[in-house]
Amino acid sequence: MTAGWTEDRVGALKKLWLEGQSASQIAKQLGGGVTRNAVIGKVHRLGLSGRAAPSQPARATFRPSRPRPAAQPTQAPSAPRRIEAAQPRPVVPAAPPPAPVPELPGTATVMTLGAHMCKWPIGDPSSAEFSFCGRRASEGVYCVEHARVAYQPQVRKAGKDGASDLARSLRRYI
DNA sequence: CCCTGATTCGC
DNA sequence: GCGAATCAGG
């Protein structure tokens, strides 16, 4: 009996994931024979793939596809797969130096970025001009404005619940 | 070899 | 929708 993803478990998953827990850690805590693969799979289905603070920078690679050993029965031209990564992810500075809080966006550097400042990247990371938004982080590690962009879950179907259960459940855990 | 997340695809 | 298998990397 694979405990399906109940509201409870999904809520816990979101919470732990956004807290920065690794997939395997979350899988252990959820118990119920859930594997890290299951967690990751669910996370992706929920559209939470892009996290602000991954445990390790385990991302920067691209796999063209998966050449399984078994022959494949072909799959037609196949739908266009997304080739680009999700939203721009900030490089976690992990450096909380007590610095004056800039008011204007894009003025926080890796040196001045505080723990509760919006970590939305501004500009080219390889450029000397690179900076972070720096405004007060409210939703996760982003300010309200950028959180909306960063945490775009899915296109919800309007019509029924006006208040989207996702947004509601997220608020309860953040 | 441990770990990380990402992706594909059979179910 | 789910998650094992697989991949790619630290």
PDB file of C-alpha atoms (C1' of nucleotides) in Angstrom:
ATOM      1  CA  MET A   1       0.000   0.000   0.000  1.00  0.00           C
ATOM      2  CA  THR A   2       1.832   2.901  -1.101  1.00  0.00           C
ATOM      3  CA  ALA A   3       0.456   5.638   0.956  1.00  0.00           C
ATOM      4  CA  GLY A   4      -0.632   7.959  -1.745  1.00  0.00           C
ATOM      5  CA  TRP A   5       0.283  11.579  -1.488  1.00  0.00           C
ATOM      6  CA  THR A   6      -2.265  12.804   0.939  1.00  0.00           C
ATOM      7  CA  GLU A   7      -2.670  16.457   1.722  1.00  0.00           C
ATOM      8  CA  ASP A   8      -0.775  15.853   4.898  1.00  0.00           C
ATOM      9  CA  ARG A   9       2.198  14.227   3.284  1.00  0.00           C
ATOM     10  CA  VAL A  10       2.320  16.702   0.456  1.00  0.00           C
ATOM     11  CA  GLY A  11       2.249  19.532   2.978  1.00  0.00           C
ATOM     12  CA  ALA A  12       5.095  17.989   4.925  1.00  0.00           C
ATOM     13  CA  LEU A  13       6.979  17.445   1.706  1.00  0.00           C
ATOM     14  CA  LYS A  14       6.656  21.077   0.696  1.00  0.00           C
ATOM     15  CA  LYS A  15       7.659  22.285   4.089  1.00  0.00           C
ATOM     16  CA  LEU A  16      10.744  20.120   4.354  1.00  0.00           C
ATOM     17  CA  TRP A  17      11.760  20.750   0.782  1.00  0.00           C
ATOM     18  CA  LEU A  18      11.488  24.490   1.119  1.00  0.00           C
ATOM     19  CA  GLU A  19      13.388  24.244   4.352  1.00  0.00           C
ATOM     20  CA  GLY A  20      16.275  22.927   2.363  1.00  0.00           C
ATOM     21  CA  GLN A  21      16.074  19.309   3.395  1.00  0.00           C
ATOM     22  CA  SER A  22      17.510  16.888   0.909  1.00  0.00           C
ATOM     23  CA  ALA A  23      15.251  14.474  -0.884  1.00  0.00           C
ATOM     24  CA  SER A  24      16.660  11.513   0.998  1.00  0.00           C
ATOM     25  CA  GLN A  25      16.218  13.258   4.326  1.00  0.00           C
ATOM     26  CA  ILE A  26      12.638  14.034   3.515  1.00  0.00           C
ATOM     27  CA  ALA A  27      12.032  10.492   2.401  1.00  0.00           C
ATOM     28  CA  LYS A  28      13.313   9.199   5.736  1.00  0.00           C
ATOM     29  CA  GLN A  29      11.177  11.591   7.719  1.00  0.00           C
ATOM     30  CA  LEU A  30       8.067  10.851   5.761  1.00  0.00           C
ATOM     31  CA  GLY A  31       8.643   7.173   6.228  1.00  0.00           C
ATOM     32  CA  GLY A  32       6.071   4.882   4.769  1.00  0.00           C
ATOM     33  CA  GLY A  33       8.531   3.317   2.396  1.00  0.00           C
ATOM     34  CA  VAL A  34       8.931   6.506   0.469  1.00  0.00           C
ATOM     35  CA  THR A  35      12.163   6.684  -1.414  1.00  0.00           C
ATOM     36  CA  ARG A  36      14.091   9.762  -2.290  1.00  0.00           C
ATOM     37  CA  ASN A  37      13.182   9.162  -5.880  1.00  0.00           C
ATOM     38  CA  ALA A  38       9.556   9.309  -4.971  1.00  0.00           C
ATOM     39  CA  VAL A  39      10.157  12.551  -3.155  1.00  0.00           C
ATOM     40  CA  ILE A  40      12.042  14.067  -6.027  1.00  0.00           C
ATOM     41  CA  GLY A  41       9.463  12.912  -8.479  1.00  0.00           C
ATOM     42  CA  LYS A  42       6.709  14.456  -6.450  1.00  0.00           C
ATOM     43  CA  VAL A  43       8.634  17.648  -5.975  1.00  0.00           C
ATOM     44  CA  HIS A  44       8.990  18.018  -9.684  1.00  0.00           C
ATOM     45  CA  ARG A  45       5.368  17.242 -10.314  1.00  0.00           C
ATOM     46  CA  LEU A  46       4.474  19.931  -7.859  1.00  0.00           C
ATOM     47  CA  GLY A  47       6.684  22.361  -9.678  1.00  0.00           C
ATOM     48  CA  LEU A  48       8.915  22.949  -6.688  1.00  0.00           C
ATOM     49  CA  SER A  49      12.072  21.839  -8.434  1.00  0.00           C
ATOM     50  CA  GLY A  50      13.940  25.099  -8.118  1.00  0.00           C
ATOM     51  CA  ARG A  51      14.928  25.556  -4.543  1.00  0.00           C
ATOM     52  CA  ALA A  52      16.634  28.562  -3.090  1.00  0.00           C
ATOM     53  CA  ALA A  53      19.101  26.694  -0.974  1.00  0.00           C
ATOM     54  CA  PRO A  54      20.132  23.279  -2.218  1.00  0.00           C
ATOM     55  CA  SER A  55      22.243  21.298   0.177  1.00  0.00           C
ATOM     56  CA  GLN A  56      24.908  20.954  -2.434  1.00  0.00           C
ATOM     57  CA  PRO A  57      25.414  22.616  -5.749  1.00  0.00           C
ATOM     58  CA  ALA A  58      24.455  19.414  -7.412  1.00  0.00           C
ATOM     59  CA  ARG A  59      23.245  21.044 -10.525  1.00  0.00           C
ATOM     60  CA  ALA A  60      24.857  22.463 -13.582  1.00  0.00           C
ATOM     61  CA  THR A  61      24.665  19.675 -15.999  1.00  0.00           C
ATOM     62  CA  PHE A  62      22.606  18.611 -18.897  1.00  0.00           C
ATOM     63  CA  ARG A  63      21.636  15.216 -20.083  1.00  0.00           C
ATOM     64  CA  PRO A  64      20.420  15.057 -23.645  1.00  0.00           C
ATOM     65  CA  SER A  65      18.316  12.055 -22.809  1.00  0.00           C
ATOM     66  CA  ARG A  66      18.324   8.664 -21.299  1.00  0.00           C
ATOM     67  CA  PRO A  67      19.566   5.906 -23.563  1.00  0.00           C
ATOM     68  CA  ARG A  68      18.046   2.909 -21.836  1.00  0.00           C
ATOM     69  CA  PRO A  69      19.617  -0.429 -22.708  1.00  0.00           C
ATOM     70  CA  ALA A  70      16.283  -1.885 -23.702  1.00  0.00           C
ATOM     71  CA  ALA A  71      15.077  -1.063 -27.142  1.00  0.00           C
ATOM     72  CA  GLN A  72      12.434   1.534 -27.307  1.00  0.00           C
ATOM     73  CA  PRO A  73       9.283   1.204 -29.392  1.00  0.00           C
ATOM     74  CA  THR A  74       9.801   4.693 -30.627  1.00  0.00           C
ATOM     75  CA  GLN A  75       7.679   7.482 -29.501  1.00  0.00           C
ATOM     76  CA  ALA A  76       6.901   9.666 -32.432  1.00  0.00           C
ATOM     77  CA  PRO A  77       8.645  13.001 -32.850  1.00  0.00           C
ATOM     78  CA  SER A  78       7.784  13.427 -29.208  1.00  0.00           C
ATOM     79  CA  ALA A  79       6.722  16.605 -27.624  1.00  0.00           C
ATOM     80  CA  PRO A  80       9.248  19.380 -27.217  1.00  0.00           C
ATOM     81  CA  ARG A  81      11.028  18.915 -23.969  1.00  0.00           C
ATOM     82  CA  ARG A  82      12.028  21.896 -22.003  1.00  0.00           C
ATOM     83  CA  ILE A  83      15.682  22.481 -22.479  1.00  0.00           C
ATOM     84  CA  GLU A  84      16.135  25.396 -20.205  1.00  0.00           C
ATOM     85  CA  ALA A  85      16.474  25.213 -16.471  1.00  0.00           C
ATOM     86  CA  ALA A  86      13.685  26.587 -14.407  1.00  0.00           C
ATOM     87  CA  GLN A  87      13.929  30.053 -13.020  1.00  0.00           C
ATOM     88  CA  PRO A  88      17.300  31.609 -12.272  1.00  0.00           C
ATOM     89  CA  ARG A  89      18.537  30.237  -9.049  1.00  0.00           C
ATOM     90  CA  PRO A  90      20.655  32.355  -6.817  1.00  0.00           C
ATOM     91  CA  VAL A  91      23.945  31.070  -5.599  1.00  0.00           C
ATOM     92  CA  VAL A  92      23.603  30.688  -1.916  1.00  0.00           C
ATOM     93  CA  PRO A  93      26.050  33.059  -0.353  1.00  0.00           C
ATOM     94  CA  ALA A  94      25.836  31.437   3.046  1.00  0.00           C
ATOM     95  CA  ALA A  95      27.532  34.543   4.288  1.00  0.00           C
ATOM     96  CA  PRO A  96      25.407  36.509   6.711  1.00  0.00           C
ATOM     97  CA  PRO A  97      27.587  39.483   7.444  1.00  0.00           C
ATOM     98  CA  PRO A  98      25.888  42.222   9.406  1.00  0.00           C
ATOM     99  CA  ALA A  99      25.599  44.923   6.860  1.00  0.00           C
ATOM    100  CA  PRO A 100      23.320  47.852   6.259  1.00  0.00           C
ATOM    101  CA  VAL A 101      20.179  46.866   4.467  1.00  0.00           C
ATOM    102  CA  PRO A 102      19.972  48.385   1.026  1.00  0.00           C
ATOM    103  CA  GLU A 103      16.598  49.680   0.043  1.00  0.00           C
ATOM    104  CA  LEU A 104      16.992  49.615  -3.689  1.00  0.00           C
ATOM    105  CA  PRO A 105      16.870  46.331  -5.520  1.00  0.00           C
ATOM    106  CA  GLY A 106      20.072  45.059  -6.979  1.00  0.00           C
ATOM    107  CA  THR A 107      22.337  46.683  -4.494  1.00  0.00           C
ATOM    108  CA  ALA A 108      23.110  43.710  -2.336  1.00  0.00           C
ATOM    109  CA  THR A 109      26.280  41.864  -3.145  1.00  0.00           C
ATOM    110  CA  VAL A 110      27.394  38.540  -1.889  1.00  0.00           C
ATOM    111  CA  MET A 111      29.261  40.471   0.757  1.00  0.00           C
ATOM    112  CA  THR A 112      26.363  42.521   1.964  1.00  0.00           C
ATOM    113  CA  LEU A 113      23.592  40.060   1.507  1.00  0.00           C
ATOM    114  CA  GLY A 114      21.990  39.409   4.842  1.00  0.00           C
ATOM    115  CA  ALA A 115      20.161  36.347   6.020  1.00  0.00           C
ATOM    116  CA  HIS A 116      16.749  37.856   5.530  1.00  0.00           C
ATOM    117  CA  MET A 117      17.403  39.692   2.342  1.00  0.00           C
ATOM    118  CA  CYS A 118      15.929  38.720  -0.964  1.00  0.00           C
ATOM    119  CA  LYS A 119      18.379  36.527  -2.780  1.00  0.00           C
ATOM    120  CA  TRP A 120      17.064  37.105  -6.237  1.00  0.00           C
ATOM    121  CA  PRO A 121      20.020  37.432  -8.586  1.00  0.00           C
ATOM    122  CA  ILE A 122      20.389  40.635 -10.549  1.00  0.00           C
ATOM    123  CA  GLY A 123      22.488  40.674 -13.654  1.00  0.00           C
ATOM    124  CA  ASP A 124      25.113  38.280 -14.887  1.00  0.00           C
ATOM    125  CA  PRO A 125      26.646  36.198 -12.080  1.00  0.00           C
ATOM    126  CA  SER A 126      29.986  36.299 -13.841  1.00  0.00           C
ATOM    127  CA  SER A 127      29.892  40.032 -14.040  1.00  0.00           C
ATOM    128  CA  ALA A 128      31.311  42.355 -11.441  1.00  0.00           C
ATOM    129  CA  GLU A 129      28.020  44.159 -11.555  1.00  0.00           C
ATOM    130  CA  PHE A 130      26.229  41.107 -10.282  1.00  0.00           C
ATOM    131  CA  SER A 131      24.137  41.670  -7.221  1.00  0.00           C
ATOM    132  CA  PHE A 132      21.108  40.496  -5.373  1.00  0.00           C
ATOM    133  CA  CYS A 133      17.756  42.104  -4.928  1.00  0.00           C
ATOM    134  CA  GLY A 134      18.354  42.594  -1.230  1.00  0.00           C
ATOM    135  CA  ARG A 135      14.907  43.625  -0.183  1.00  0.00           C
ATOM    136  CA  ARG A 136      13.276  42.061   2.809  1.00  0.00           C
ATOM    137  CA  ALA A 137      12.733  38.379   2.180  1.00  0.00           C
ATOM    138  CA  SER A 138       9.282  37.277   3.076  1.00  0.00           C
ATOM    139  CA  GLU A 139       8.416  34.251   1.032  1.00  0.00           C
ATOM    140  CA  GLY A 140      11.284  31.848   1.509  1.00  0.00           C
ATOM    141  CA  VAL A 141      14.433  33.645   0.600  1.00  0.00           C
ATOM    142  CA  TYR A 142      12.827  36.050  -1.782  1.00  0.00           C
ATOM    143  CA  CYS A 143      10.917  39.237  -1.389  1.00  0.00           C
ATOM    144  CA  VAL A 144       7.243  39.180  -2.162  1.00  0.00           C
ATOM    145  CA  GLU A 145       7.725  40.263  -5.703  1.00  0.00           C
ATOM    146  CA  HIS A 146      10.380  37.733  -6.619  1.00  0.00           C
ATOM    147  CA  ALA A 147       8.750  34.969  -4.660  1.00  0.00           C
ATOM    148  CA  ARG A 148       5.881  35.174  -7.083  1.00  0.00           C
ATOM    149  CA  VAL A 149       8.230  34.576  -9.937  1.00  0.00           C
ATOM    150  CA  ALA A 150      10.409  32.019  -8.221  1.00  0.00           C
ATOM    151  CA  TYR A 151       7.670  29.880  -6.814  1.00  0.00           C
ATOM    152  CA  GLN A 152       5.372  29.615  -9.765  1.00  0.00           C
ATOM    153  CA  PRO A 153       3.842  26.265  -9.011  1.00  0.00           C
ATOM    154  CA  GLN A 154       1.534  25.656 -11.873  1.00  0.00           C
ATOM    155  CA  VAL A 155      -1.075  27.332 -13.878  1.00  0.00           C
ATOM    156  CA  ARG A 156      -4.056  26.791 -11.724  1.00  0.00           C
ATOM    157  CA  LYS A 157      -7.396  26.300 -13.190  1.00  0.00           C
ATOM    158  CA  ALA A 158      -9.554  29.128 -12.151  1.00  0.00           C
ATOM    159  CA  GLY A 159     -13.193  28.593 -11.614  1.00  0.00           C
ATOM    160  CA  LYS A 160     -13.417  26.395  -8.574  1.00  0.00           C
ATOM    161  CA  ASP A 161     -11.608  27.241  -5.417  1.00  0.00           C
ATOM    162  CA  GLY A 162     -10.647  30.786  -5.812  1.00  0.00           C
ATOM    163  CA  ALA A 163      -7.983  30.447  -3.214  1.00  0.00           C
ATOM    164  CA  SER A 164      -5.865  27.643  -4.583  1.00  0.00           C
ATOM    165  CA  ASP A 165      -5.120  24.963  -2.077  1.00  0.00           C
ATOM    166  CA  LEU A 166      -1.452  25.123  -2.911  1.00  0.00           C
ATOM    167  CA  ALA A 167      -1.007  28.698  -1.912  1.00  0.00           C
ATOM    168  CA  ARG A 168      -3.051  28.085   1.168  1.00  0.00           C
ATOM    169  CA  SER A 169      -1.121  25.064   2.250  1.00  0.00           C
ATOM    170  CA  LEU A 170       2.156  26.801   1.603  1.00  0.00           C
ATOM    171  CA  ARG A 171       1.219  29.684   3.808  1.00  0.00           C
ATOM    172  CA  ARG A 172       0.525  27.306   6.597  1.00  0.00           C
ATOM    173  CA  TYR A 173       3.977  25.908   6.520  1.00  0.00           C
ATOM    174  CA  ILE A 174       6.145  28.841   5.703  1.00  0.00           C
TER     175      ILE A 174
ATOM    176  C1'  DC B   1      31.696   5.138  -2.692  1.00  0.00           C
ATOM    177  C1'  DC B   2      29.165   8.501  -0.342  1.00  0.00           C
ATOM    178  C1'  DC B   3      26.018  11.942  -1.502  1.00  0.00           C
ATOM    179  C1'  DT B   4      23.040  15.490  -4.371  1.00  0.00           C
ATOM    180  C1'  DG B   5      19.030  16.624  -7.628  1.00  0.00           C
ATOM    181  C1'  DA B   6      17.191  15.791 -12.730  1.00  0.00           C
ATOM    182  C1'  DT B   7      15.073  13.310 -16.089  1.00  0.00           C
ATOM    183  C1'  DT B   8      12.918   9.690 -18.564  1.00  0.00           C
ATOM    184  C1'  DC B   9       9.437   6.474 -19.159  1.00  0.00           C
ATOM    185  C1'  DG B  10       6.915   2.035 -17.991  1.00  0.00           C
ATOM    186  C1'  DC B  11       3.397   1.344 -15.205  1.00  0.00           C
TER     187       DC B  11
ATOM    188  C1'  DG C   1       0.215  10.545 -11.186  1.00  0.00           C
ATOM    189  C1'  DC C   2       3.731   7.667  -9.469  1.00  0.00           C
ATOM    190  C1'  DG C   3       8.486   6.237  -8.780  1.00  0.00           C
ATOM    191  C1'  DA C   4      12.466   2.985 -10.216  1.00  0.00           C
ATOM    192  C1'  DA C   5      16.142   3.348 -13.086  1.00  0.00           C
ATOM    193  C1'  DT C   6      19.312   6.057 -14.714  1.00  0.00           C
ATOM    194  C1'  DC C   7      22.235   9.928 -15.326  1.00  0.00           C
ATOM    195  C1'  DA C   8      25.518  13.578 -14.142  1.00  0.00           C
ATOM    196  C1'  DG C   9      28.069  15.726 -10.875  1.00  0.00           C
ATOM    197  C1'  DG C  10      30.232  17.169  -5.983  1.00  0.00           C
TER     198       DG C  10
END
